[in-house]
Amino acid sequence: MSQGSLYLQDADQPFRFIPVQASTSAAHVDLLGTVLFGLSIVLTLVVAGLIAWFGIRYRAGSKVPRTGPITERKQTWAEAWFALGLLAVFMVFFVWGGQVMVELYRPPADAMTIDVVGKQWMWKLEHPDGAREINTLHVPTGRRIKLDITSQDVIHSFYIPAFRIKHDAVPGMHTVLWFEATEPGEYRMFCAEYCGTDHSRMRGRVVVMKPSDYADWLDANGHEIQPESMGRELFRTYGCSGCHMGKSSVHAPKLAGIYGRSVALADGTTVTVDEAYIRDAILQPNKQVAAGFAPIMPSFAGRISEGELQQIIAYIRALEPGDWATSGEGGDTP
Ligand code: CUA
């Protein structure tokens, strides 16, 4: 594919039998899987065929010889060959599978480490130079990337199908995976372990870039990711965008351009929207309800960290009155 044209590689074929291969290990995993699958089909057909054949041949009333039991000696040999043959077949898969597993779970020494933290319900990723992302991972091609995976709360599972890698994210534990991406493009990232209400929304994308594009991206985003851009991701991840964006059907105050304005409250007083008010509104939403709105927002106290709170506030503060005016939903703008 051409440089710079990033797209979700499998978006046009959502029901592929297997995802595209986009890492150096993918073909190894697929070959093993395909051979195992093929062997299973062959064995299934053999067993089913024998059942059918015996069923027909020895059906009631058929005139076929039913005498002549095999001798004990012959039987011993048959059993020995059967057991040894099966052992040999399974040993092949044991050794082969072991090799692939060791390959997947043992990162090369020269790999670049990216920290992965799972949290209800998002993936937080941190690059070696401190660049941080949420639900999006930018990586270069041709570079071995080690993932140091852990969880902040419950057990999640970090899964990138196109790279054929998946590993649990366990609180208090660091698990390791690695990959080397081969094809620039965008690939899906999932949580593959049921982890609560929004498990199915705990997903993101991996953006694989040519090394030069990745260097440009790091230059632009690497040194210090702006708190408001982190806040924008959190705004969506925590579901704020579902009610508080322009075209939402839920009756909730729209937040674009609200910062610094004064709003009327249900109790007849007014308040100026500043950091303290937004913080209160998130942690104690029923304390100062805006006039004309029902007190239906849930509290986020205990669900959101202090750092995240500040990032969301920074995002709301940076919003302009016209933001979201043209976007439907999803929180992709501004
Ligand atoms: Cu995290 Cu499912």
mmCIF file of C-alpha atoms and ligand atoms in Angstrom:
data_model
loop_
_atom_site.group_PDB
_atom_site.id
_atom_site.type_symbol
_atom_site.label_atom_id
_atom_site.label_comp_id
_atom_site.label_asym_id
_atom_site.label_seq_id
_atom_site.Cartn_x
_atom_site.Cartn_y
_atom_site.Cartn_z
ATOM 1 C CA MET A 1 0.000 0.000 0.000
ATOM 2 C CA SER A 2 1.094 3.535 -0.582
ATOM 3 C CA GLN A 3 2.760 5.724 1.961
ATOM 4 C CA GLY A 4 0.547 7.755 4.223
ATOM 5 C CA SER A 5 -2.749 6.174 3.227
ATOM 6 C CA LEU A 6 -3.696 4.712 6.563
ATOM 7 C CA TYR A 7 -6.870 2.719 6.796
ATOM 8 C CA LEU A 8 -8.252 -0.100 8.852
ATOM 9 C CA GLN A 9 -6.820 -3.027 6.911
ATOM 10 C CA ASP A 10 -9.741 -5.335 7.493
ATOM 11 C CA ALA A 11 -12.507 -2.732 7.490
ATOM 12 C CA ASP A 12 -13.638 -3.590 3.982
ATOM 13 C CA GLN A 13 -13.745 -7.290 4.808
ATOM 14 C CA PRO A 14 -15.118 -7.523 8.330
ATOM 15 C CA PHE A 15 -15.822 -11.238 8.059
ATOM 16 C CA ARG A 16 -12.518 -12.526 6.818
ATOM 17 C CA PHE A 17 -11.879 -16.130 7.859
ATOM 18 C CA ILE A 18 -8.696 -14.952 9.561
ATOM 19 C CA PRO A 19 -7.386 -11.384 9.912
ATOM 20 C CA VAL A 20 -4.650 -10.002 7.683
ATOM 21 C CA GLN A 21 -1.107 -10.970 8.610
ATOM 22 C CA ALA A 22 0.709 -7.842 9.712
ATOM 23 C CA SER A 23 3.569 -9.044 11.907
ATOM 24 C CA THR A 24 6.608 -11.246 11.471
ATOM 25 C CA SER A 25 5.080 -13.944 13.681
ATOM 26 C CA ALA A 26 1.655 -13.988 12.078
ATOM 27 C CA ALA A 27 2.548 -16.447 9.325
ATOM 28 C CA HIS A 28 4.107 -18.866 11.829
ATOM 29 C CA VAL A 29 0.977 -18.870 13.988
ATOM 30 C CA ASP A 30 -1.255 -19.267 10.951
ATOM 31 C CA LEU A 31 0.732 -22.171 9.507
ATOM 32 C CA LEU A 32 0.504 -24.075 12.785
ATOM 33 C CA GLY A 33 -3.196 -23.279 13.100
ATOM 34 C CA THR A 34 -3.937 -24.227 9.513
ATOM 35 C CA VAL A 35 -2.130 -27.558 9.730
ATOM 36 C CA LEU A 36 -3.881 -28.412 13.010
ATOM 37 C CA PHE A 37 -7.206 -27.436 11.508
ATOM 38 C CA GLY A 38 -6.504 -29.439 8.358
ATOM 39 C CA LEU A 39 -5.502 -32.507 10.364
ATOM 40 C CA SER A 40 -8.678 -32.203 12.439
ATOM 41 C CA ILE A 41 -10.751 -32.166 9.253
ATOM 42 C CA VAL A 42 -8.940 -35.225 7.872
ATOM 43 C CA LEU A 43 -9.394 -37.174 11.133
ATOM 44 C CA THR A 44 -13.041 -36.162 11.379
ATOM 45 C CA LEU A 45 -13.661 -37.374 7.829
ATOM 46 C CA VAL A 46 -11.837 -40.667 8.498
ATOM 47 C CA VAL A 47 -13.835 -41.372 11.662
ATOM 48 C CA ALA A 48 -17.140 -40.350 10.085
ATOM 49 C CA GLY A 49 -16.331 -42.384 6.973
ATOM 50 C CA LEU A 50 -15.511 -45.508 8.991
ATOM 51 C CA ILE A 51 -18.704 -45.166 11.015
ATOM 52 C CA ALA A 52 -20.728 -44.925 7.821
ATOM 53 C CA TRP A 53 -18.850 -47.763 6.124
ATOM 54 C CA PHE A 54 -19.138 -50.154 9.083
ATOM 55 C CA GLY A 55 -22.749 -49.171 9.563
ATOM 56 C CA ILE A 56 -23.578 -50.143 6.015
ATOM 57 C CA ARG A 57 -21.312 -53.184 5.729
ATOM 58 C CA TYR A 58 -22.346 -54.781 9.004
ATOM 59 C CA ARG A 59 -25.989 -53.745 8.951
ATOM 60 C CA ALA A 60 -28.522 -56.348 10.176
ATOM 61 C CA GLY A 61 -29.042 -59.062 7.601
ATOM 62 C CA SER A 62 -25.999 -58.302 5.458
ATOM 63 C CA LYS A 63 -24.052 -61.399 4.440
ATOM 64 C CA VAL A 64 -20.495 -60.491 5.348
ATOM 65 C CA PRO A 65 -18.113 -62.676 7.389
ATOM 66 C CA ARG A 66 -18.334 -61.871 11.068
ATOM 67 C CA THR A 67 -15.980 -64.622 12.261
ATOM 68 C CA GLY A 68 -12.229 -64.719 12.625
ATOM 69 C CA PRO A 69 -11.258 -62.492 15.562
ATOM 70 C CA ILE A 70 -7.695 -61.230 15.205
ATOM 71 C CA THR A 71 -5.120 -63.066 17.259
ATOM 72 C CA GLU A 72 -3.708 -61.616 20.397
ATOM 73 C CA ARG A 73 -0.292 -61.238 18.793
ATOM 74 C CA LYS A 74 -1.588 -59.234 15.850
ATOM 75 C CA GLN A 75 -3.644 -57.075 18.170
ATOM 76 C CA THR A 76 -0.621 -56.169 20.302
ATOM 77 C CA TRP A 77 1.279 -55.026 17.254
ATOM 78 C CA ALA A 78 -1.636 -53.037 15.939
ATOM 79 C CA GLU A 79 -2.055 -51.304 19.271
ATOM 80 C CA ALA A 80 1.644 -50.575 19.586
ATOM 81 C CA TRP A 81 1.811 -49.037 16.120
ATOM 82 C CA PHE A 82 -1.319 -47.030 16.735
ATOM 83 C CA ALA A 83 -0.035 -45.623 20.025
ATOM 84 C CA LEU A 84 3.457 -44.870 18.694
ATOM 85 C CA GLY A 85 2.113 -43.284 15.556
ATOM 86 C CA LEU A 86 -0.185 -41.020 17.521
ATOM 87 C CA LEU A 87 2.628 -40.148 19.912
ATOM 88 C CA ALA A 88 4.828 -39.163 16.992
ATOM 89 C CA VAL A 89 2.095 -36.971 15.506
ATOM 90 C CA PHE A 90 1.414 -35.245 18.793
ATOM 91 C CA MET A 91 5.111 -34.784 19.526
ATOM 92 C CA VAL A 92 5.448 -32.937 16.231
ATOM 93 C CA PHE A 93 2.730 -30.503 17.302
ATOM 94 C CA PHE A 94 4.104 -30.279 20.834
ATOM 95 C CA VAL A 95 7.565 -29.264 19.649
ATOM 96 C CA TRP A 96 6.246 -27.060 16.853
ATOM 97 C CA GLY A 97 3.691 -25.345 19.079
ATOM 98 C CA GLY A 98 6.311 -24.887 21.787
ATOM 99 C CA GLN A 99 8.618 -23.163 19.337
ATOM 100 C CA VAL A 100 5.912 -20.755 18.218
ATOM 101 C CA MET A 101 4.927 -20.044 21.813
ATOM 102 C CA VAL A 102 8.498 -19.342 22.881
ATOM 103 C CA GLU A 103 8.863 -17.072 19.865
ATOM 104 C CA LEU A 104 5.759 -15.093 20.832
ATOM 105 C CA TYR A 105 6.487 -14.694 24.530
ATOM 106 C CA ARG A 106 10.235 -14.111 24.495
ATOM 107 C CA PRO A 107 10.971 -10.590 23.294
ATOM 108 C CA PRO A 108 14.327 -9.992 21.581
ATOM 109 C CA ALA A 109 16.822 -8.084 23.714
ATOM 110 C CA ASP A 110 16.914 -5.095 21.367
ATOM 111 C CA ALA A 111 13.161 -4.526 21.458
ATOM 112 C CA MET A 112 11.673 -1.120 22.214
ATOM 113 C CA THR A 113 9.410 -1.289 25.252
ATOM 114 C CA ILE A 114 5.913 0.125 25.287
ATOM 115 C CA ASP A 115 3.949 0.027 28.529
ATOM 116 C CA VAL A 116 0.368 -1.160 28.270
ATOM 117 C CA VAL A 117 -2.067 -0.575 31.119
ATOM 118 C CA GLY A 118 -5.586 -1.942 30.978
ATOM 119 C CA LYS A 119 -8.272 -0.136 32.942
ATOM 120 C CA GLN A 120 -12.055 -0.212 32.915
ATOM 121 C CA TRP A 121 -12.544 0.480 30.040
ATOM 122 C CA MET A 122 -9.577 1.663 28.060
ATOM 123 C CA TRP A 123 -6.036 0.847 27.064
ATOM 124 C CA LYS A 124 -3.336 3.293 28.107
ATOM 125 C CA LEU A 125 -0.078 3.087 26.206
ATOM 126 C CA GLU A 126 3.214 4.781 26.966
ATOM 127 C CA HIS A 127 6.179 5.043 24.638
ATOM 128 C CA PRO A 128 9.784 4.904 25.902
ATOM 129 C CA ASP A 129 10.221 8.670 25.580
ATOM 130 C CA GLY A 130 7.081 9.363 27.575
ATOM 131 C CA ALA A 131 4.585 9.893 24.756
ATOM 132 C CA ARG A 132 1.247 8.592 25.949
ATOM 133 C CA GLU A 133 -1.818 7.440 24.111
ATOM 134 C CA ILE A 134 -5.224 6.007 24.927
ATOM 135 C CA ASN A 135 -6.822 3.296 22.771
ATOM 136 C CA THR A 136 -4.424 4.095 19.946
ATOM 137 C CA LEU A 137 -0.919 2.777 19.502
ATOM 138 C CA HIS A 138 1.479 4.237 16.947
ATOM 139 C CA VAL A 139 4.398 1.996 16.018
ATOM 140 C CA PRO A 140 6.944 1.880 13.207
ATOM 141 C CA THR A 141 7.411 -1.050 10.841
ATOM 142 C CA GLY A 142 10.571 -3.107 11.033
ATOM 143 C CA ARG A 143 11.112 -2.442 14.719
ATOM 144 C CA ARG A 144 10.725 -5.057 17.415
ATOM 145 C CA ILE A 145 8.269 -3.800 20.001
ATOM 146 C CA LYS A 146 8.030 -5.318 23.459
ATOM 147 C CA LEU A 147 4.760 -4.819 25.301
ATOM 148 C CA ASP A 148 4.925 -4.662 29.078
ATOM 149 C CA ILE A 149 1.318 -5.332 30.032
ATOM 150 C CA THR A 150 -0.474 -4.843 33.328
ATOM 151 C CA SER A 151 -3.859 -3.794 34.664
ATOM 152 C CA GLN A 152 -5.020 -1.112 37.031
ATOM 153 C CA ASP A 153 -8.167 -2.913 38.172
ATOM 154 C CA VAL A 154 -9.536 -6.221 36.900
ATOM 155 C CA ILE A 155 -8.181 -8.789 34.462
ATOM 156 C CA HIS A 156 -8.226 -7.646 30.849
ATOM 157 C CA SER A 157 -6.626 -9.218 27.813
ATOM 158 C CA PHE A 158 -4.630 -7.284 25.252
ATOM 159 C CA TYR A 159 -5.331 -8.577 21.778
ATOM 160 C CA ILE A 160 -4.163 -7.509 18.321
ATOM 161 C CA PRO A 161 -5.547 -10.083 15.887
ATOM 162 C CA ALA A 162 -3.547 -8.908 12.869
ATOM 163 C CA PHE A 163 -0.325 -9.505 14.817
ATOM 164 C CA ARG A 164 -1.590 -12.797 16.283
ATOM 165 C CA ILE A 165 -0.746 -11.713 19.805
ATOM 166 C CA LYS A 166 -2.913 -11.847 22.903
ATOM 167 C CA HIS A 167 -2.095 -11.867 26.589
ATOM 168 C CA ASP A 168 -3.914 -11.278 29.841
ATOM 169 C CA ALA A 169 -3.415 -7.972 31.623
ATOM 170 C CA VAL A 170 -3.416 -8.868 35.309
ATOM 171 C CA PRO A 171 -3.378 -6.382 38.191
ATOM 172 C CA GLY A 172 -0.122 -6.548 40.134
ATOM 173 C CA MET A 173 1.579 -8.560 37.423
ATOM 174 C CA HIS A 174 3.589 -7.662 34.333
ATOM 175 C CA THR A 175 3.132 -9.866 31.326
ATOM 176 C CA VAL A 176 5.196 -9.533 28.186
ATOM 177 C CA LEU A 177 4.488 -9.873 24.476
ATOM 178 C CA TRP A 178 6.322 -8.620 21.445
ATOM 179 C CA PHE A 179 5.801 -8.082 17.764
ATOM 180 C CA GLU A 180 7.402 -6.621 14.696
ATOM 181 C CA ALA A 181 4.868 -4.968 12.411
ATOM 182 C CA THR A 182 5.424 -5.500 8.709
ATOM 183 C CA GLU A 183 2.714 -3.534 6.890
ATOM 184 C CA PRO A 184 1.826 0.139 7.390
ATOM 185 C CA GLY A 185 -1.858 0.508 8.101
ATOM 186 C CA GLU A 186 -4.380 0.489 10.891
ATOM 187 C CA TYR A 187 -5.308 -2.619 12.799
ATOM 188 C CA ARG A 188 -7.811 -3.424 15.493
ATOM 189 C CA MET A 189 -6.956 -3.733 19.153
ATOM 190 C CA PHE A 190 -9.332 -5.435 21.564
ATOM 191 C CA CYS A 191 -9.890 -6.400 25.144
ATOM 192 C CA ALA A 192 -10.422 -10.147 24.958
ATOM 193 C CA GLU A 193 -11.425 -10.853 28.550
ATOM 194 C CA TYR A 194 -14.846 -9.943 29.875
ATOM 195 C CA CYS A 195 -14.128 -7.114 32.310
ATOM 196 C CA GLY A 196 -17.445 -5.440 33.058
ATOM 197 C CA THR A 197 -20.157 -3.303 31.513
ATOM 198 C CA ASP A 198 -18.181 -1.676 28.735
ATOM 199 C CA HIS A 199 -15.892 -4.589 27.906
ATOM 200 C CA SER A 200 -17.167 -4.615 24.344
ATOM 201 C CA ARG A 201 -16.219 -0.961 23.934
ATOM 202 C CA MET A 202 -12.709 -1.476 25.280
ATOM 203 C CA ARG A 203 -11.006 -1.474 21.941
ATOM 204 C CA GLY A 204 -8.782 0.674 19.837
ATOM 205 C CA ARG A 205 -6.455 0.682 16.898
ATOM 206 C CA VAL A 206 -2.820 0.171 16.139
ATOM 207 C CA VAL A 207 -1.390 2.597 13.625
ATOM 208 C CA VAL A 208 1.623 1.096 11.911
ATOM 209 C CA MET A 209 3.764 3.700 10.175
ATOM 210 C CA LYS A 210 6.908 3.731 8.093
ATOM 211 C CA PRO A 211 9.873 4.544 10.359
ATOM 212 C CA SER A 212 10.186 8.046 8.896
ATOM 213 C CA ASP A 213 6.469 8.743 9.466
ATOM 214 C CA TYR A 214 6.769 7.388 12.983
ATOM 215 C CA ALA A 215 9.703 9.735 13.665
ATOM 216 C CA ASP A 216 7.580 12.656 12.438
ATOM 217 C CA TRP A 217 4.702 11.535 14.618
ATOM 218 C CA LEU A 218 6.968 11.284 17.660
ATOM 219 C CA ASP A 219 8.338 14.766 16.947
ATOM 220 C CA ALA A 220 4.845 16.143 16.839
ATOM 221 C CA ASN A 221 3.403 14.171 19.759
ATOM 222 C CA GLY A 222 6.277 12.620 21.603
ATOM 223 C CA HIS A 223 7.630 15.150 24.000
ATOM 224 C CA GLU A 224 4.532 16.121 25.851
ATOM 225 C CA ILE A 225 1.123 15.067 24.785
ATOM 226 C CA GLN A 226 -1.226 17.920 25.527
ATOM 227 C CA PRO A 227 -3.539 17.200 28.457
ATOM 228 C CA GLU A 228 -6.546 18.213 26.378
ATOM 229 C CA SER A 229 -5.815 15.619 23.716
ATOM 230 C CA MET A 230 -5.656 12.971 26.435
ATOM 231 C CA GLY A 231 -8.843 14.493 27.805
ATOM 232 C CA ARG A 232 -10.547 14.147 24.438
ATOM 233 C CA GLU A 233 -9.924 10.403 24.464
ATOM 234 C CA LEU A 234 -11.101 10.125 28.059
ATOM 235 C CA PHE A 235 -14.214 12.160 27.266
ATOM 236 C CA ARG A 236 -15.163 9.487 24.802
ATOM 237 C CA THR A 237 -13.911 6.504 26.774
ATOM 238 C CA TYR A 238 -15.822 7.410 29.916
ATOM 239 C CA GLY A 239 -18.927 7.914 27.814
ATOM 240 C CA CYS A 240 -19.262 11.675 28.466
ATOM 241 C CA SER A 241 -19.592 12.225 24.723
ATOM 242 C CA GLY A 242 -22.700 10.036 24.628
ATOM 243 C CA CYS A 243 -24.755 12.725 26.377
ATOM 244 C CA HIS A 244 -22.782 15.954 26.291
ATOM 245 C CA MET A 245 -22.007 16.321 22.610
ATOM 246 C CA GLY A 246 -23.885 18.476 20.133
ATOM 247 C CA LYS A 247 -26.195 15.970 18.501
ATOM 248 C CA SER A 248 -26.844 13.757 21.483
ATOM 249 C CA SER A 249 -30.457 12.758 22.030
ATOM 250 C CA VAL A 250 -30.027 12.623 25.800
ATOM 251 C CA HIS A 251 -31.106 15.844 27.468
ATOM 252 C CA ALA A 252 -27.816 17.002 28.967
ATOM 253 C CA PRO A 253 -25.966 20.323 28.941
ATOM 254 C CA LYS A 254 -23.828 20.735 25.835
ATOM 255 C CA LEU A 255 -20.318 21.586 26.858
ATOM 256 C CA ALA A 256 -18.782 23.255 23.797
ATOM 257 C CA GLY A 257 -17.753 26.761 24.750
ATOM 258 C CA ILE A 258 -19.267 26.542 28.208
ATOM 259 C CA TYR A 259 -16.040 27.214 30.052
ATOM 260 C CA GLY A 260 -15.941 30.673 31.626
ATOM 261 C CA ARG A 261 -19.641 31.349 31.029
ATOM 262 C CA SER A 262 -22.135 31.613 33.834
ATOM 263 C CA VAL A 263 -24.981 29.137 33.884
ATOM 264 C CA ALA A 264 -28.271 29.117 35.771
ATOM 265 C CA LEU A 265 -28.752 26.356 38.298
ATOM 266 C CA ALA A 266 -31.900 24.510 39.218
ATOM 267 C CA ASP A 267 -32.008 26.202 42.610
ATOM 268 C CA GLY A 268 -32.219 29.666 41.005
ATOM 269 C CA THR A 269 -28.617 30.718 41.600
ATOM 270 C CA THR A 270 -25.958 31.016 38.919
ATOM 271 C CA VAL A 271 -22.452 29.716 38.798
ATOM 272 C CA THR A 272 -19.461 30.459 36.610
ATOM 273 C CA VAL A 273 -18.122 27.364 34.885
ATOM 274 C CA ASP A 274 -14.559 27.003 36.068
ATOM 275 C CA GLU A 275 -12.339 24.072 36.967
ATOM 276 C CA ALA A 276 -13.872 23.668 40.393
ATOM 277 C CA TYR A 277 -17.393 23.568 38.996
ATOM 278 C CA ILE A 278 -16.536 21.004 36.315
ATOM 279 C CA ARG A 279 -14.756 18.879 38.897
ATOM 280 C CA ASP A 280 -17.804 19.000 41.174
ATOM 281 C CA ALA A 281 -20.111 18.276 38.272
ATOM 282 C CA ILE A 282 -18.184 15.094 37.480
ATOM 283 C CA LEU A 283 -17.714 13.852 41.030
ATOM 284 C CA GLN A 284 -20.959 15.127 42.610
ATOM 285 C CA PRO A 285 -23.279 15.685 39.660
ATOM 286 C CA ASN A 286 -26.381 16.190 41.800
ATOM 287 C CA LYS A 287 -24.892 18.976 43.883
ATOM 288 C CA GLN A 288 -25.334 21.903 41.485
ATOM 289 C CA VAL A 289 -27.654 20.814 38.698
ATOM 290 C CA ALA A 290 -27.997 23.162 35.747
ATOM 291 C CA ALA A 291 -31.468 24.678 35.353
ATOM 292 C CA GLY A 292 -33.749 22.777 33.025
ATOM 293 C CA PHE A 293 -31.980 19.447 33.345
ATOM 294 C CA ALA A 294 -32.908 16.340 35.294
ATOM 295 C CA PRO A 295 -30.312 15.104 37.808
ATOM 296 C CA ILE A 296 -29.637 11.901 35.872
ATOM 297 C CA MET A 297 -25.870 11.958 35.519
ATOM 298 C CA PRO A 298 -24.034 9.253 37.487
ATOM 299 C CA SER A 299 -21.152 10.247 39.732
ATOM 300 C CA PHE A 300 -17.673 9.377 38.531
ATOM 301 C CA ALA A 301 -16.149 9.575 42.008
ATOM 302 C CA GLY A 302 -13.893 6.577 42.513
ATOM 303 C CA ARG A 303 -14.007 5.687 38.824
ATOM 304 C CA ILE A 304 -11.767 8.416 37.546
ATOM 305 C CA SER A 305 -8.286 9.337 38.708
ATOM 306 C CA GLU A 306 -7.148 12.819 39.622
ATOM 307 C CA GLY A 307 -4.891 12.976 36.563
ATOM 308 C CA GLU A 308 -7.713 11.963 34.261
ATOM 309 C CA LEU A 309 -10.000 14.505 35.854
ATOM 310 C CA GLN A 310 -7.524 17.257 35.074
ATOM 311 C CA GLN A 311 -7.174 16.069 31.485
ATOM 312 C CA ILE A 312 -10.921 16.067 30.945
ATOM 313 C CA ILE A 313 -11.208 19.520 32.479
ATOM 314 C CA ALA A 314 -8.421 20.721 30.178
ATOM 315 C CA TYR A 315 -10.348 19.320 27.229
ATOM 316 C CA ILE A 316 -13.637 20.969 28.182
ATOM 317 C CA ARG A 317 -11.784 24.203 28.792
ATOM 318 C CA ALA A 318 -10.267 24.071 25.297
ATOM 319 C CA LEU A 319 -13.601 23.512 23.539
ATOM 320 C CA GLU A 320 -14.896 26.325 21.331
ATOM 321 C CA PRO A 321 -18.599 27.206 21.063
ATOM 322 C CA GLY A 322 -18.823 25.878 17.491
ATOM 323 C CA ASP A 323 -17.163 22.549 18.215
ATOM 324 C CA TRP A 324 -19.200 19.445 17.400
ATOM 325 C CA ALA A 325 -21.715 21.613 15.504
ATOM 326 C CA THR A 326 -21.228 19.572 12.364
ATOM 327 C CA SER A 327 -20.212 16.220 13.774
ATOM 328 C CA GLY A 328 -22.827 13.604 14.452
ATOM 329 C CA GLU A 329 -21.375 11.569 17.254
ATOM 330 C CA GLY A 330 -18.247 9.777 18.316
ATOM 331 C CA GLY A 331 -16.275 12.651 19.752
ATOM 332 C CA ASP A 332 -13.741 12.775 16.941
ATOM 333 C CA THR A 333 -13.825 16.512 16.733
ATOM 334 C CA PRO A 334 -12.375 18.984 17.289
HETATM 335 CU CU1 CUA B 1 -11.137 -5.010 29.472
HETATM 336 CU CU2 CUA B 1 -12.657 -6.619 28.653
#
